[in-house]
Coordinates of C-alpha atoms in Angstrom, one line a residue:
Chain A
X1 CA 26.8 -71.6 -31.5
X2 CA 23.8 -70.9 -30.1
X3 CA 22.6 -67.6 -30.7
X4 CA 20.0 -64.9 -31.2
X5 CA 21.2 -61.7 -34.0
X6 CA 19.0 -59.1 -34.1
X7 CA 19.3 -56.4 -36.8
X8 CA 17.3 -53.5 -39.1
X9 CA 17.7 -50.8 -36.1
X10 CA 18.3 -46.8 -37.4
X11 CA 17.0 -43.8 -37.4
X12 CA 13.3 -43.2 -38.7
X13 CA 11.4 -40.6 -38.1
X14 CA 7.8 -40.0 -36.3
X15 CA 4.8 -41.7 -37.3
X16 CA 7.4 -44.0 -39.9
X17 CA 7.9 -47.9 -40.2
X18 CA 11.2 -49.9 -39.1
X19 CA 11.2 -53.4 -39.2
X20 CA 13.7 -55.2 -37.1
X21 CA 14.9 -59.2 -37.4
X22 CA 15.9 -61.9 -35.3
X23 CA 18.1 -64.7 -36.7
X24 CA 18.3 -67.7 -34.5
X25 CA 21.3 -70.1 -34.8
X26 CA 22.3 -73.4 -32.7
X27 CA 18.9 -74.5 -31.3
X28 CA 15.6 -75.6 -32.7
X29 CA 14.0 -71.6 -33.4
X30 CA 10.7 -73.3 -34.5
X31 CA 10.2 -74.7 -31.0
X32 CA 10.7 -71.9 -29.4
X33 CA 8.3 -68.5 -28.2
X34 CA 10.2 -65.4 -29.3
X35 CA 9.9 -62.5 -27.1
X36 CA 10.9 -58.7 -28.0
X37 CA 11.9 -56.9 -24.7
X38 CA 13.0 -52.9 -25.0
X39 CA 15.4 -50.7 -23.0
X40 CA 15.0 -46.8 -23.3
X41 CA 18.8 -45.3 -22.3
X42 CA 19.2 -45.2 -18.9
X43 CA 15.9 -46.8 -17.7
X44 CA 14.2 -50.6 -17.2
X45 CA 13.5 -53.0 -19.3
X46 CA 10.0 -53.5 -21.2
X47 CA 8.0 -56.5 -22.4
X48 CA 7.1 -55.9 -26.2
X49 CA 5.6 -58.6 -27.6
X50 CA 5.8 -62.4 -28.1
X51 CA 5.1 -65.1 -31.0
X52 CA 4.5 -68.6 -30.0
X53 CA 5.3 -71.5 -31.7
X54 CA 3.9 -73.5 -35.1
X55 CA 2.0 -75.7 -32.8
X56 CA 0.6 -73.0 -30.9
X57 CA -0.6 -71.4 -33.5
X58 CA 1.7 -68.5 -33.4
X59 CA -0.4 -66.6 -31.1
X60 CA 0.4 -63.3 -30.7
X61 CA 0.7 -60.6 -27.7
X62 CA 1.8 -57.6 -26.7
X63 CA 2.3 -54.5 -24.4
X64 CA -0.6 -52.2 -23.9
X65 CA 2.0 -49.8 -24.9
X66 CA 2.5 -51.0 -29.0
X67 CA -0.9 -52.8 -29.4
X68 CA -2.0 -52.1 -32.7
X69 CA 1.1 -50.2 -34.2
X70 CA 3.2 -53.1 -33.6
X71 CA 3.1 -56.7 -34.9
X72 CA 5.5 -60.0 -34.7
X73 CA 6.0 -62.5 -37.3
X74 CA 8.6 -66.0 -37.7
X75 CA 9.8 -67.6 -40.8
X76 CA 10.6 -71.0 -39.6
X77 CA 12.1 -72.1 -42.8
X78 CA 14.8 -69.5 -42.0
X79 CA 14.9 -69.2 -38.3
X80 CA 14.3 -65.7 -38.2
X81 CA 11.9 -63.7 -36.1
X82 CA 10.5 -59.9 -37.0
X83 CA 9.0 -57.1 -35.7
X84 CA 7.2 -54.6 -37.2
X85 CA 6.6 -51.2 -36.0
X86 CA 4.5 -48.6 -36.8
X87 CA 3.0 -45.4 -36.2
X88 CA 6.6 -44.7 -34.7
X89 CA 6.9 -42.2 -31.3
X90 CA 9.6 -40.7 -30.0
X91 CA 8.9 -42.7 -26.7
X92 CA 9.6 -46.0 -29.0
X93 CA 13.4 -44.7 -29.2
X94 CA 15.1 -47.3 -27.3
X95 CA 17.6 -50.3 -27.8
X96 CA 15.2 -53.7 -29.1
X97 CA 16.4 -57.1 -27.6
X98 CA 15.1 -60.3 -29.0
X99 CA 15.0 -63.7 -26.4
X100 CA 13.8 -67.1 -26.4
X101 CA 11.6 -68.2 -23.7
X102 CA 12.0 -71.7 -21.6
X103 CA 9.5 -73.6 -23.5
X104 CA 6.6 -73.6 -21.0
X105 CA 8.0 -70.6 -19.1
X106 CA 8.4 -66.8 -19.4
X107 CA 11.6 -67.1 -18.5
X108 CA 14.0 -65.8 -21.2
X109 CA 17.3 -67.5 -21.3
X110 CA 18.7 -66.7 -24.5
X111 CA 18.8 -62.7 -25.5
X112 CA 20.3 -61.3 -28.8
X113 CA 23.0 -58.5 -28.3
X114 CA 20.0 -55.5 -29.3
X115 CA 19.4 -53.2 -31.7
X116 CA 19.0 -49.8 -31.3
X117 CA 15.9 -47.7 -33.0
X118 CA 16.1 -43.8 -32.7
X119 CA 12.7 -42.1 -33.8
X120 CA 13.2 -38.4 -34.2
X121 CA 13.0 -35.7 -36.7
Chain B
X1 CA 6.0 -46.6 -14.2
X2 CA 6.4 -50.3 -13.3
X3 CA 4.0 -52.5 -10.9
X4 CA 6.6 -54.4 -9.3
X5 CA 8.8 -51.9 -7.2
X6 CA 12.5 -53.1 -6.1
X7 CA 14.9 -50.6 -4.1
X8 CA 17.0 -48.6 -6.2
X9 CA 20.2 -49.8 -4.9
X10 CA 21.9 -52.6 -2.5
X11 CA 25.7 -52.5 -1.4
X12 CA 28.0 -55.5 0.4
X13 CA 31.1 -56.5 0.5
X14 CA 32.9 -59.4 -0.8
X15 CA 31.9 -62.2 0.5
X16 CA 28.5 -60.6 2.2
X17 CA 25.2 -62.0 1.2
X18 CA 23.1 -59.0 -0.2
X19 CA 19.0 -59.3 -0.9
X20 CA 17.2 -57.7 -3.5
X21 CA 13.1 -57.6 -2.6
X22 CA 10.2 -57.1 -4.9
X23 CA 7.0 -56.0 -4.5
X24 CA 4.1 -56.9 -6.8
X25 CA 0.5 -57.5 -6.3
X26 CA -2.3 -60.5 -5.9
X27 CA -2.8 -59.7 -9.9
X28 CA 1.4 -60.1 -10.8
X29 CA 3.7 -61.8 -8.4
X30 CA 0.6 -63.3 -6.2
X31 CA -0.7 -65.4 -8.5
X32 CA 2.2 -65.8 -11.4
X33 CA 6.1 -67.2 -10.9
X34 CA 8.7 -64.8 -10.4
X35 CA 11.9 -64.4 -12.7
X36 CA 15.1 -62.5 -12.2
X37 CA 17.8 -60.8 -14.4
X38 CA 21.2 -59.8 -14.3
X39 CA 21.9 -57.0 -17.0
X40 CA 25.7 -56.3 -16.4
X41 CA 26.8 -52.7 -17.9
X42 CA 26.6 -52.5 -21.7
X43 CA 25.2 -56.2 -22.2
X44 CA 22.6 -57.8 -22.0
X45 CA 20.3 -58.9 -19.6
X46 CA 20.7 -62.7 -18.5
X47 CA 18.7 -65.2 -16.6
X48 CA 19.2 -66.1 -13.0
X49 CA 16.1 -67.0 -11.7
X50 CA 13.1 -68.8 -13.1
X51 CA 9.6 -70.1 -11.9
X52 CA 10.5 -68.7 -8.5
X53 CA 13.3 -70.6 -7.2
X54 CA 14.6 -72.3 -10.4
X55 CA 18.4 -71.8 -11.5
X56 CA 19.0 -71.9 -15.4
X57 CA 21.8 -74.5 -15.9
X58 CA 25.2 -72.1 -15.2
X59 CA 24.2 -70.0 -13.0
X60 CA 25.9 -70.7 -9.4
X61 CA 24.2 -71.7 -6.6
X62 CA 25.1 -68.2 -4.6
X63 CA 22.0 -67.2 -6.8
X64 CA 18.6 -67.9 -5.1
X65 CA 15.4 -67.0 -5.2
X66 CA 11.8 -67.0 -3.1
X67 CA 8.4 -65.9 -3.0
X68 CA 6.0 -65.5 -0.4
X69 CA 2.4 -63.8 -1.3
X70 CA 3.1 -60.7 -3.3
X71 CA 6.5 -60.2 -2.8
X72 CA 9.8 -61.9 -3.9
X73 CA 13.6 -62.1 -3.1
X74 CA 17.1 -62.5 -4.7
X75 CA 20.1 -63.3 -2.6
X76 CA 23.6 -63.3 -3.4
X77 CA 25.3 -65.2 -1.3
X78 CA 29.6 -64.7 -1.6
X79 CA 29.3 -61.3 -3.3
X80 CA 32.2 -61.1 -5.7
X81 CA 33.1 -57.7 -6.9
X82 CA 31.8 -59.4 -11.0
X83 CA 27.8 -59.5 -9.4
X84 CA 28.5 -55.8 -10.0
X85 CA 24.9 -55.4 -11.8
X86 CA 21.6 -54.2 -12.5
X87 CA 19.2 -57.0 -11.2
X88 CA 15.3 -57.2 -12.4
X89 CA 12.4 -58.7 -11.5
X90 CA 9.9 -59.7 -13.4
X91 CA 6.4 -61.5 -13.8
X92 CA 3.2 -62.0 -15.7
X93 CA 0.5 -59.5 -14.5
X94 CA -2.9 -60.6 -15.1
X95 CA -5.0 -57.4 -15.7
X96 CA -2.2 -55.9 -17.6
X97 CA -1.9 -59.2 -20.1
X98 CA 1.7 -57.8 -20.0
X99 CA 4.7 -59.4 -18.5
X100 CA 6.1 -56.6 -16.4
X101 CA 9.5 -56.1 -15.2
X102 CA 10.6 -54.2 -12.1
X103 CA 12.1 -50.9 -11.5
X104 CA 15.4 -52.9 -11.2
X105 CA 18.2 -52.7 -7.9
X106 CA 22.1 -51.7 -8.8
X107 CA 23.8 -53.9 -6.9
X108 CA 27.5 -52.2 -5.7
X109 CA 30.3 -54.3 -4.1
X110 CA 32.2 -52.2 -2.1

């Protein structure tokens, strides 16, 4: 089946670390851009981050909003995706989505079901 | 606060053809494809609409998509009472260097 799990979502508190994975099934992850997209309760959905492919280098990017307390990493060899966060705020309280991009699009046409991520005290 | 702005809300019938509009700028939607989303309650969001005008293999053809200048459109054609949905734009911005999503449109079947 082809699939995107994400996991590692709880409860940490300000200024803490969480580090959340992706596990890809049913498709060729190392091909693929990974995307993390966020959605506070009750409100839109934001762009996170991305990590391109082997073959581009897995270039990073992300939102004005995490740059520099947040980071993205793959392990091809087990078709997982992670994201690191840091320097938690309450404002990063929302429920983390990973996707997979159309290779030589932004569109995402795959999502994982989310995982949520409180940060409070 | 997002840079592409849709209506809060959009309402037809069954069967009605309903459009969702957003609104970007020459640094987003004028100069980058347009996508569109369809986050049902509780799940999700899934892909309707890519590169514009593009349809995702499954996705019926009452879906469709346009862009002229700044601005894009969804229709739904043959509402049925499961398009029930929040629906999002979204598209690269250039100053940002963020892919930004709209403010996203409830759509209601009455």
């Amino acid at each position: 089946e082809v699939q995107l799990v994400e996991s590692g979502g709880g409860l940490v508190q300000p200024g803490g670390s969480l580090k959340l994975s992706c596990a890809a099934s049913g498709f060729t992850f190392s091909d693929s851009p990974i995307h993390w997209v966020r959605q506070a309760s009750g409100k839109g959905l934001e762009w996170v981050g991305r990590i391109r492919s082997k073959a581009n280098s897995y270039a990073t990017a992300f939102a004005a909003s995490v740059k520099g307390r947040f980071t993205i990493s793959r392990d091809d060899s087990k078709n997982t995706a992670y994201l690191q966060m840091n320097s938690l705020k309450t404002e990063d309280t929302a429920v983390y989505y990973c996707t997979r991009a159309i290779t030589g699009t932004r569109g995402f046409d795959l999502w994982g079901q989310g995982t949520m991520v409180t940060v409070s005290s | 606060q997002s840079v592409l702005t849709q209506p809060p809300s959009a309402s037809g019938t069954p069967g009605q053809r309903v459009t969702i509009s957003c609104s970007g700028s020459s640094s987003n939607i004028g100069s980058n494809y347009v996508y569109w989303y369809q986050q049902l309650p509780g799940t999700a969001p899934k892909l309707l609409i890519y590169r514009n005008d593009q349809r995702p293999s499954g996705v019926p053809d009452r879906f469709s998509g346009s862009k002229s200048g700044t601005s894009a459109s969804l229709a739904i054609s043959g509402l049925r009472s499961e398009d029930e949905a929040v629906y999002y734009c979204a598209s690269w911005d250039d100053s940002l260097s963020d892919y930004v999503f709209g403010t996203g449109a409830k759509v209601t079947v009455l």
